[in-house]
Short mmCIF file of C-alpha atoms in Angstrom, two decimals:
data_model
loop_
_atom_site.label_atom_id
_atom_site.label_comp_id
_atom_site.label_asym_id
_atom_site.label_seq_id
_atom_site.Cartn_x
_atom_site.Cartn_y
_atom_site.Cartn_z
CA UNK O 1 -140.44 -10.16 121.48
CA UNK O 2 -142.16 -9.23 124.87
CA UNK O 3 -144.41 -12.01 126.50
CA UNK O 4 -148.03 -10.89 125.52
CA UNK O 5 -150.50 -11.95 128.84
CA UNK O 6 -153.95 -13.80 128.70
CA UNK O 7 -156.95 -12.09 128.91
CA UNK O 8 -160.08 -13.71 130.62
CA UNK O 9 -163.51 -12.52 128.65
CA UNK O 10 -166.43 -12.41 131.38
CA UNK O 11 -170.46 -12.89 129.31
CA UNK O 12 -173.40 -11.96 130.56
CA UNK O 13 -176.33 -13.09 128.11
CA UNK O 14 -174.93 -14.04 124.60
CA UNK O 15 -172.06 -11.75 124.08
CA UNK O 16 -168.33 -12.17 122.91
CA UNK O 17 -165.73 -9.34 124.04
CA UNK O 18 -162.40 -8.95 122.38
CA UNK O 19 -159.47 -7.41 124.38
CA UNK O 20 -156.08 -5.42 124.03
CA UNK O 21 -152.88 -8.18 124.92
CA UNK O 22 -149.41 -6.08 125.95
CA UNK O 23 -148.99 -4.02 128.42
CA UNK O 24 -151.30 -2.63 131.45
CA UNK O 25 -151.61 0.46 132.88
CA UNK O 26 -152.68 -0.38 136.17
CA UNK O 27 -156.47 -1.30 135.27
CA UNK O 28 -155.60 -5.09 133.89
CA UNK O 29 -157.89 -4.78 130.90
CA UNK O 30 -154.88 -3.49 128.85
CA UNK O 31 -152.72 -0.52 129.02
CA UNK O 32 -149.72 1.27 128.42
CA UNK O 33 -145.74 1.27 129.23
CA UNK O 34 -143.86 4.14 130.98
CA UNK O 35 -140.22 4.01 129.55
CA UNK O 36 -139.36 6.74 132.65
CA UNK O 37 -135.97 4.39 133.92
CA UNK O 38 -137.00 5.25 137.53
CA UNK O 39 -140.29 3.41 137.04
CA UNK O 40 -140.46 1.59 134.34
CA UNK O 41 -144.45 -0.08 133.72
CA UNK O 42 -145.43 -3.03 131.73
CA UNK O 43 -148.28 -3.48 133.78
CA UNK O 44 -149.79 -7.15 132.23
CA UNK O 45 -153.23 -7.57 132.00
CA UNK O 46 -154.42 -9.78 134.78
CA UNK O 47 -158.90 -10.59 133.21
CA UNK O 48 -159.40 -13.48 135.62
CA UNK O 49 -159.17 -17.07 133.86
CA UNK O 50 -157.15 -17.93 130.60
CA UNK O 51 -159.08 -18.28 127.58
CA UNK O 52 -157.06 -17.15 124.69
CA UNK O 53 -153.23 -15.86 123.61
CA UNK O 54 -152.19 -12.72 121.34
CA UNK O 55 -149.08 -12.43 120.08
CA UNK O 56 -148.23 -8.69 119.37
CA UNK O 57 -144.83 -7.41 119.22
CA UNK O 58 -145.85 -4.18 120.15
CA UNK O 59 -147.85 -4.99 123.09
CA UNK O 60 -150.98 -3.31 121.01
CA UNK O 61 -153.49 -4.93 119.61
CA UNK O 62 -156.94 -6.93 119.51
CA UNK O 63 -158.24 -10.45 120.12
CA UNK O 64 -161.66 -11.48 118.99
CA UNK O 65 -162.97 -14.71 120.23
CA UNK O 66 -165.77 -16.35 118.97
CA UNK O 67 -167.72 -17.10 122.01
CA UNK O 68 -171.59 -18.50 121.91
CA UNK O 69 -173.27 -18.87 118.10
CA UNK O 70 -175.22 -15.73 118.51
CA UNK O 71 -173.25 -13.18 120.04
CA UNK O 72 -175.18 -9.70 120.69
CA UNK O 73 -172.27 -7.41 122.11
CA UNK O 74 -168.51 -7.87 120.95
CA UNK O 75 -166.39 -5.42 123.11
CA UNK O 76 -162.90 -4.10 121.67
CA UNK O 77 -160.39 -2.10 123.58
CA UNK O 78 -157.38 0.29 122.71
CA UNK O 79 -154.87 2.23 123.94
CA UNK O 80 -156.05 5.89 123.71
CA UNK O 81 -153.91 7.99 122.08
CA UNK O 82 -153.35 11.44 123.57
CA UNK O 83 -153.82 14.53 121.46
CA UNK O 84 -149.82 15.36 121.39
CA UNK O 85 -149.77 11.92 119.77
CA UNK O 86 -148.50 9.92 123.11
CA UNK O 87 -150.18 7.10 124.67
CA UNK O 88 -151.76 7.96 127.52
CA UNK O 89 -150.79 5.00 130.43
CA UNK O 90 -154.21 5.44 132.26
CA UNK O 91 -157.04 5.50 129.69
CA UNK O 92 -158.04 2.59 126.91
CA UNK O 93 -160.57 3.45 124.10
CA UNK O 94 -163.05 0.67 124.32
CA UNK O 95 -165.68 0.18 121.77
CA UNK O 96 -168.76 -1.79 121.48
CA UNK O 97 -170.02 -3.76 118.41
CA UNK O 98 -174.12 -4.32 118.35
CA UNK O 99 -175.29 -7.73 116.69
CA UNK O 100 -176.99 -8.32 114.53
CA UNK O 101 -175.62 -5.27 112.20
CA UNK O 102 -179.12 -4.32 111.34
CA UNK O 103 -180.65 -4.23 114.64
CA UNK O 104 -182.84 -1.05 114.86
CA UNK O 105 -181.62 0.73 118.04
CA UNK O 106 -178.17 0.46 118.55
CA UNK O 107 -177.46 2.62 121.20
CA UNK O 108 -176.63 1.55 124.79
CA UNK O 109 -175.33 2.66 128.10
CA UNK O 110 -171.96 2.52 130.15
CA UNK O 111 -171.83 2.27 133.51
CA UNK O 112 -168.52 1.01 136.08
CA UNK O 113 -169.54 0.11 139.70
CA UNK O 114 -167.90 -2.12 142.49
CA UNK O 115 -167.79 -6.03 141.94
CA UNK O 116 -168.25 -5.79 145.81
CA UNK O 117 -169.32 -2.51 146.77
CA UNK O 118 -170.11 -3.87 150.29
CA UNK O 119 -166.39 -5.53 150.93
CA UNK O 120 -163.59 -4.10 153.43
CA UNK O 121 -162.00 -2.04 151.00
CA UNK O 122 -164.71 -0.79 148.82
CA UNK O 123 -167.44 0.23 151.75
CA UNK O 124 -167.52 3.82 151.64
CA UNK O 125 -166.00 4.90 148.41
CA UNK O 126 -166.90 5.82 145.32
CA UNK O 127 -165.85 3.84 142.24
CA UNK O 128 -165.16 7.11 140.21
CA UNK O 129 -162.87 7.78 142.31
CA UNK O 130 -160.61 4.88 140.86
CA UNK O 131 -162.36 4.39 137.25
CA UNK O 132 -164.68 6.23 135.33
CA UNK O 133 -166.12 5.02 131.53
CA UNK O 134 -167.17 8.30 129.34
CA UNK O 135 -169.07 7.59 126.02
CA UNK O 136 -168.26 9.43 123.45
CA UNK O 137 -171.79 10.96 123.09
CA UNK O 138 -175.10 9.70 124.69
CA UNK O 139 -175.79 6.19 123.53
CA UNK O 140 -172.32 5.97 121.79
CA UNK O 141 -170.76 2.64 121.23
CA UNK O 142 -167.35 4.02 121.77
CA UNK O 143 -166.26 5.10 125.37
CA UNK O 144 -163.15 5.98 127.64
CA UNK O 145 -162.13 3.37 130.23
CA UNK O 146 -160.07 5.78 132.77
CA UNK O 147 -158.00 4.73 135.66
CA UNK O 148 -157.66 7.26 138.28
CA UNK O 149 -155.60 5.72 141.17
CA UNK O 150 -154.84 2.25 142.67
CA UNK O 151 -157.54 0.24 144.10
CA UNK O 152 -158.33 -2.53 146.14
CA UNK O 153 -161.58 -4.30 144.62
CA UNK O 154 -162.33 -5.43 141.57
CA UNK O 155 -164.26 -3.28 139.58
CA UNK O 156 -166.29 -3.83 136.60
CA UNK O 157 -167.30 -1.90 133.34
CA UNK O 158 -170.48 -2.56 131.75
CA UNK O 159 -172.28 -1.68 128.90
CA UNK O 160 -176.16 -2.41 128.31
CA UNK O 161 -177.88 -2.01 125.23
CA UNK O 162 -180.99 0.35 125.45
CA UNK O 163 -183.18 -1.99 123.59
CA UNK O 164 -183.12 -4.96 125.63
CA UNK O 165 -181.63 -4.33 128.52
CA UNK O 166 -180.79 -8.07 128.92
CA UNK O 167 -178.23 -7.82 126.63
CA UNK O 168 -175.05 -6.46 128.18
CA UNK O 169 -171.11 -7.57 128.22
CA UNK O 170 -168.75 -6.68 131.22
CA UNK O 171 -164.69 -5.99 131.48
CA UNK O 172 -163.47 -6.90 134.88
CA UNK O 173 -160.23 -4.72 136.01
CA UNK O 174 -158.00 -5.18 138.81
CA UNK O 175 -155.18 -3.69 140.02
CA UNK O 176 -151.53 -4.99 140.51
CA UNK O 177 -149.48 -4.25 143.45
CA UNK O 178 -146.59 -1.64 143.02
CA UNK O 179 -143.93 -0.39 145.06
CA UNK O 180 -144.65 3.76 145.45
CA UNK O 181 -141.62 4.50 146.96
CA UNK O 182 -138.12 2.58 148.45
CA UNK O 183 -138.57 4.28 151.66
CA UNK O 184 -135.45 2.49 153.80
CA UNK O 185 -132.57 0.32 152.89
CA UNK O 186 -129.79 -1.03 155.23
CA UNK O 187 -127.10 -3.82 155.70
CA UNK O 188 -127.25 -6.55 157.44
CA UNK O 189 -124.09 -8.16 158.85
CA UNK O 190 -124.75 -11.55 161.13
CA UNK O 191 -127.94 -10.63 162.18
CA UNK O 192 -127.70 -7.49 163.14
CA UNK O 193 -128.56 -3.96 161.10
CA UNK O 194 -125.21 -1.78 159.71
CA UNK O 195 -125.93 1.50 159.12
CA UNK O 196 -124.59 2.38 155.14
CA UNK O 197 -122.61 5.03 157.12
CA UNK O 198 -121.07 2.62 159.19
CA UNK O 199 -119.17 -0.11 156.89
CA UNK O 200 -116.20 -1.82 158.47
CA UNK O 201 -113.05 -3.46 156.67
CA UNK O 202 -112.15 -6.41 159.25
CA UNK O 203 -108.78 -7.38 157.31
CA UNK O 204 -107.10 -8.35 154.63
CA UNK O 205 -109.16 -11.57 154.66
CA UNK O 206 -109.68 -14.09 151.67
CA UNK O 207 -111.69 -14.58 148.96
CA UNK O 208 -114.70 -15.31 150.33
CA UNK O 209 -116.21 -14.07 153.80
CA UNK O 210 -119.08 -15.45 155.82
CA UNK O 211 -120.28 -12.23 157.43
CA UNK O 212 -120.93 -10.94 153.85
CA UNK O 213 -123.39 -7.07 154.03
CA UNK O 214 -126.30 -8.25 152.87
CA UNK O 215 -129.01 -5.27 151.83
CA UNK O 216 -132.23 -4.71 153.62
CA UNK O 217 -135.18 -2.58 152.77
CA UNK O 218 -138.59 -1.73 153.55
CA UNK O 219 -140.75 -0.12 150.44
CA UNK O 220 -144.36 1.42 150.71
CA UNK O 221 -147.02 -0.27 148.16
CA UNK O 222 -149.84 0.98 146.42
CA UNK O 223 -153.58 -0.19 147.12
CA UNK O 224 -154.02 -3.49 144.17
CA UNK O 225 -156.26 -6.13 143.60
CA UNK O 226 -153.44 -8.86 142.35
CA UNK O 227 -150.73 -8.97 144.84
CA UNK O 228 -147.77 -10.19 142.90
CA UNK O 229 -143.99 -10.35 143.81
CA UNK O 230 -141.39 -7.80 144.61
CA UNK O 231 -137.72 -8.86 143.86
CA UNK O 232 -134.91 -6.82 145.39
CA UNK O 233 -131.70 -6.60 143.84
CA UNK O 234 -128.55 -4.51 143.73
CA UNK O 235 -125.72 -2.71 142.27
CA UNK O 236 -122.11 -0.94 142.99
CA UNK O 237 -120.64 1.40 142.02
CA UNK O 238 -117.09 2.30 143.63
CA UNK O 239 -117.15 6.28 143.65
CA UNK O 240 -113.99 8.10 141.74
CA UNK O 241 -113.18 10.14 144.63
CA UNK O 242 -112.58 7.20 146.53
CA UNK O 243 -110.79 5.37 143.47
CA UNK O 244 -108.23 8.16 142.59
CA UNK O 245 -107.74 9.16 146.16
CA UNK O 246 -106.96 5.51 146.96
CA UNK O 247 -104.34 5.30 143.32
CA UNK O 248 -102.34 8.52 144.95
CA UNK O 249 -102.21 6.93 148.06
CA UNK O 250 -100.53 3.51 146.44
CA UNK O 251 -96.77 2.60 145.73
CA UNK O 252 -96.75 2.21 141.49
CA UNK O 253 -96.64 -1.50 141.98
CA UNK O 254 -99.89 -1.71 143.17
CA UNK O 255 -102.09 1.02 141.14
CA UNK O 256 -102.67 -1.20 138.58
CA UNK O 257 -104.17 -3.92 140.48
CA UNK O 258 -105.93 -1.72 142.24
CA UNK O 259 -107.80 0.06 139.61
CA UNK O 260 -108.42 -3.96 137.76
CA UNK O 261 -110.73 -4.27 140.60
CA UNK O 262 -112.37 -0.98 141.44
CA UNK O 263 -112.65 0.66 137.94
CA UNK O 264 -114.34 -2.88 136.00
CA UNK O 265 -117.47 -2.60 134.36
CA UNK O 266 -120.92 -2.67 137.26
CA UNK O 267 -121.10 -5.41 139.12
CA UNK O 268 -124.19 -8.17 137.92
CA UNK O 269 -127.40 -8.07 140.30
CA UNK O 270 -126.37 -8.75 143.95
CA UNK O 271 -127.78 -9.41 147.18
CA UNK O 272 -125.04 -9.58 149.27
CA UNK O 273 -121.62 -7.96 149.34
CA UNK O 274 -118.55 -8.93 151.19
CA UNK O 275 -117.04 -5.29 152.29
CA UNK O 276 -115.77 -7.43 155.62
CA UNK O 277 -112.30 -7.98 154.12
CA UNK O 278 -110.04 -6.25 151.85
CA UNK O 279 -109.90 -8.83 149.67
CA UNK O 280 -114.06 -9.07 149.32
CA UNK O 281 -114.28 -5.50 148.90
CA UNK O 282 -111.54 -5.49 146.07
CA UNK O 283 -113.05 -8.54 144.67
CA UNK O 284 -116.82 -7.37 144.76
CA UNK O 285 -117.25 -6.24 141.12
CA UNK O 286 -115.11 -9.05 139.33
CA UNK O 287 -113.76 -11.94 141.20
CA UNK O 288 -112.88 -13.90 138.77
CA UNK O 289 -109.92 -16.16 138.93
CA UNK O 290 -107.48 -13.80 136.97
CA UNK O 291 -108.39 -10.98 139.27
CA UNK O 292 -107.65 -13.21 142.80
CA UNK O 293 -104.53 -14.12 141.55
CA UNK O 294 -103.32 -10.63 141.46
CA UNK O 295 -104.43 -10.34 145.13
CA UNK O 296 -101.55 -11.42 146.94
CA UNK O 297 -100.11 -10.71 150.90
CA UNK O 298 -98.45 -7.60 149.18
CA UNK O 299 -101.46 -6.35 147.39
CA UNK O 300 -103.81 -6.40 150.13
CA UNK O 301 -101.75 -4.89 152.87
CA UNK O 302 -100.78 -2.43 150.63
CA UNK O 303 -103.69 -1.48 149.48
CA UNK O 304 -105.52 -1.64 153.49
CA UNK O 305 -103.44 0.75 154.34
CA UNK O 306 -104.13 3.56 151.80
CA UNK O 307 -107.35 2.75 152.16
CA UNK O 308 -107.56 2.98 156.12
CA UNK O 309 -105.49 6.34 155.52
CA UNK O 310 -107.95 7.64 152.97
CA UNK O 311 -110.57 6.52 155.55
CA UNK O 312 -109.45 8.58 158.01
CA UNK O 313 -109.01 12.32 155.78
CA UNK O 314 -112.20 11.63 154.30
CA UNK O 315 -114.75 10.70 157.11
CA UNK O 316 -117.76 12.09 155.43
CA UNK O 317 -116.99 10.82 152.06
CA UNK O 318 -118.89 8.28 150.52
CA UNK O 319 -116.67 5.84 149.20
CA UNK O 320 -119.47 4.32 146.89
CA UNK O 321 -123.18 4.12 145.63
CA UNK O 322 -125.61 1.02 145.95
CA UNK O 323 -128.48 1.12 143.37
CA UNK O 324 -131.10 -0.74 145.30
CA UNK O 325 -134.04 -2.04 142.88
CA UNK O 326 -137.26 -3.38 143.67
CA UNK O 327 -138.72 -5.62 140.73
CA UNK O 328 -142.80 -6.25 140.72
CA UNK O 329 -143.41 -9.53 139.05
CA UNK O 330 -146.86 -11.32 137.50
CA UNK O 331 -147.64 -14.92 138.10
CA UNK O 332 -145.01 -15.43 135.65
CA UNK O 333 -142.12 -14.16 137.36
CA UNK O 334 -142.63 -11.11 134.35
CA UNK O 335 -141.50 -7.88 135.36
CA UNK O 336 -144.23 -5.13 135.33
CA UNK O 337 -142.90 -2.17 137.29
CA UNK O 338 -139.58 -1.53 138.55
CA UNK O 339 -138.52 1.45 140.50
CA UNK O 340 -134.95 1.85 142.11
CA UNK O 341 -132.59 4.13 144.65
CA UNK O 342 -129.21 5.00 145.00
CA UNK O 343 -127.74 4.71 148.81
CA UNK O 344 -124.28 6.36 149.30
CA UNK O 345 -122.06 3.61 151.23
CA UNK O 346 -119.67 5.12 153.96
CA UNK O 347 -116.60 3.68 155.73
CA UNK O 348 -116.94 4.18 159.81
CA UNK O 349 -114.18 6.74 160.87
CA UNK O 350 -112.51 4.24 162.90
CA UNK O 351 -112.24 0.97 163.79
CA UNK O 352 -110.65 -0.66 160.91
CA UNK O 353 -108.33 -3.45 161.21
CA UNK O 354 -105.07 -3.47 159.93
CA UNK O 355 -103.69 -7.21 160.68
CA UNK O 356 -99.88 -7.78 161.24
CA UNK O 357 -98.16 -9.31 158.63
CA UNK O 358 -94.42 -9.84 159.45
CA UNK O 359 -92.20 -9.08 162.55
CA UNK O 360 -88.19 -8.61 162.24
CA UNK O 361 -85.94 -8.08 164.88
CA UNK O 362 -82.25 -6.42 165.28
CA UNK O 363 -79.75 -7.44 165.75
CA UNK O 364 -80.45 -10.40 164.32
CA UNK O 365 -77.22 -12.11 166.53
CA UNK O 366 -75.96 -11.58 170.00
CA UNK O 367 -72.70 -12.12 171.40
CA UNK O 368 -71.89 -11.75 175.18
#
C-alpha cells in the first residue's frame, strides 16, 4: 500500500475544505501518477502544515474535516478524468459545497492569483501562465484546477461566494522540484574526472580497490516551490559483445568462470564501481564469497589478457552500459519522480596493465 501524504487545509472566514490524499501532479493539492518508466511521477501533495491522514490504496480519494461549528464553504477535489477515460496528470476537478444547504444564492466565483505576486520569482508574470481554475459555468460550484508548467511561488485558488463575499475558502499549491533532464555524467577516480570513454584496468588486483570509479553527474531542474532531494544511483550492465567476444578469446577452463561473473543477474543500486582491477571489474555484479573463490592467479591473468586483446580489436566498442538514475524525494525520503540515462562505458585503447606473474629460466643448471 503506497504512503498516502498530509494535506494542510488553509480557512478564511468559517469554512472547512476537504482534499484528494495520493499522488500529485506537480500542483501539491493532489494529482496524478505517470507510469512512463523514464519518468515515473508520484508527485505527493505538499498543503503546508499537517492536519489530517487518508489512507487510500489507490492514491484517490477525499478527506473531509470538520473544521469550525459552522462551516460555510467545504471544498472537495478530484482527479479529472480525461474524455478517453485516462487521468489527466495536470488537472483536478475541485468542487465547492455552499452551507447552509438552503442558502438562497449559491453561486460564487473562482479566481487563482500569486501568494506573493511582488516576490523575486513571481514579479512580472502572470499566474495563468502556471495555473488557471475554469468553472464549469458562471457561478458553478464545480471548477478545473489546471497546472500549466513548474513554478516558483506559491499560488493560491480561491473561491468566493457571490452573496457575501466574506465567505470564501482557499487551496494553496506549490510545486516540487524535479530533475528535467540528466544532462552530464562522469567517473571519478581519486579526485580527478575519467571520461566513460576512458576506463583503465590497472591489474589483476584483489577484491577490493581503493581508487574505486565513482559516478558523477550534473542534472537540470525544473522551477518548484518545495525543494526536496535528488538521490543518484546506478546500474551495470556488461554488454554481450564484450561478454562473448571475451568467452572466444578464453582457454575452456576459464569460460565458465568468466561468464559466473559477467552474465549474473543486474547489479543492486551502486555508487561506485571498482573497474581499477581485474578482479573488481569481474567481481562488480556479484562478489559474493562463492564467486571470489573462483578468482584465482590463473583466472585473472587469464582472463586480463583476453580482455586487453579484445581491448585492443575493439577500440570503439563499448564494453558496457551504466543506467544512471536520479531519484526526487519528499520530506519523507518518498520517491516522487524518477527519471534515468544509460551511459555506454569504454575501455581506453591503451594503457592497460598486464602485471608479471612468473619468470622461468633455461637451462635450469650449468656446468663449466
Amino acid at each position: 500500500m503506497k504512503n498516502n501524504k498530509l494535506f494542510k487545509i488553509l480557512m478564511s472566514g468559517t469554512l472547512c475544505i476537504a482534499a484528494v490524499v495520493g499522488s500529485v501532479f506537480g500542483l501539491v493539492a493532489c494529482g496524478n501518477k505517470n507510469d512512463d518508466s523514464s519518468q515515473k511521477s508520484a508527485y505527493k501533495p505538499i498543503i503546508d502544515d499537517i492536519i489530517g491522514e487518508a489512507d487510500n490504496e489507490n492514491g484517490v480519494g477525499d478527506v473531509d474535516y470538520d473544521i469550525g461549528n459552522t462551516p460555510n464553504i467545504k471544498l472537495m477535489a478530484v482527479k479529472k478524468a480525461a474524455a478517453n477515460g485516462s487521468i489527466e496528470e495536470s488537472e483536478l476537478e475541485v468542487t465547492a459545497t455552499i452551507t447552509p444547504e438552503n442558502a438562497t444564492n449559491k453561486a460564487v466565483d473562482w479566481s487563482v492569483a500569486f501568494q506573493n505576486a511582488s516576490s523575486a520569482w513571481a514579479s512580472g508574470k502572470n499566474v495563468s501562465d502556471y495555473v488557471t481554475v475554469t468553472p464549469d459555468s458562471d457561478g458553478s460550484l464545480k471548477a478545473t484546477v489546471k497546472n500549466i508548467k513548474a513554478f516558483g511561488e506559491k499560488i493560491v485558488v480561491t473561491v468566493t461566494s457571490r452573496a457575501n463575499a466574506a465567505v470564501k475558502a482557499t487551496i494553496v499549491c506549490d510545486y516540487n522540484r524535479k530533475v528535467t533532464a540528466i544532462s552530464s555524467a562522469n567517473l571519478a577516480k581519486g579526485g580527478a574526472s575519467v571520461a566513460f570513454n576512458n576506463i583503465v584496468i590497472g591489474g589483476l588486483g584483489n577484491t577490493s580497490d581503493s581508487a574505486a570509479y565513482t559516478i558523477g553527474h550534473t542534472s537540470a531542474f525544473s522551477d518548484y516551490t518545495v525543494a526536496g532531494t535528488e538521490k543518484i544511483t546506478s546500474k551495470i550492465k556488461f554488454n554481450d559483445a564484450f561478454v562473448d567476444g571475451v568467452k572466444t578469446l578464453l582457454a575452456t577452463e576459464y569460460k565458465t568462470v568468466w561468464e559466473d561473473c559477467m552474465r549474473t543477474a543486474s547489479a543492486v543500486d551502486k555508487t561506485a564501481y571498482d573497474f581499477s582491477t581485474m578482479a573488481g571489474l569481474m567481481l562488480t555484479k556479484d562478489n559474493s564469497t562463492a564467486i571470489k573463490n573462483k578468482l584465482t592467479e590463473d583466472v585473472l591473468n587469464a582472463c586480463m589478457v583476453a580482455v586487453d586483446s579484445w581491448i585492443k580489436a575493439n577500440p570503439t566498442t563499448a564494453f558496457a552500459t551504466v543506467t544512471v538514475k536520479s531519484d526526487m524525494l519528499n520530506a519523507s525520503n518518498v520517491s516522487y519522480q524518477d527519471i534515468s540515462k544509460d551511459f555506454s562505458l569504454m575501455f581506453a585503447a591503451s594503457g592497460h596493465y598486464i602485471p608479471v606473474t612468473g619468470v622461468t629460466v633455461t637451462p635450469g643448471t650449468i656446468v663449466w
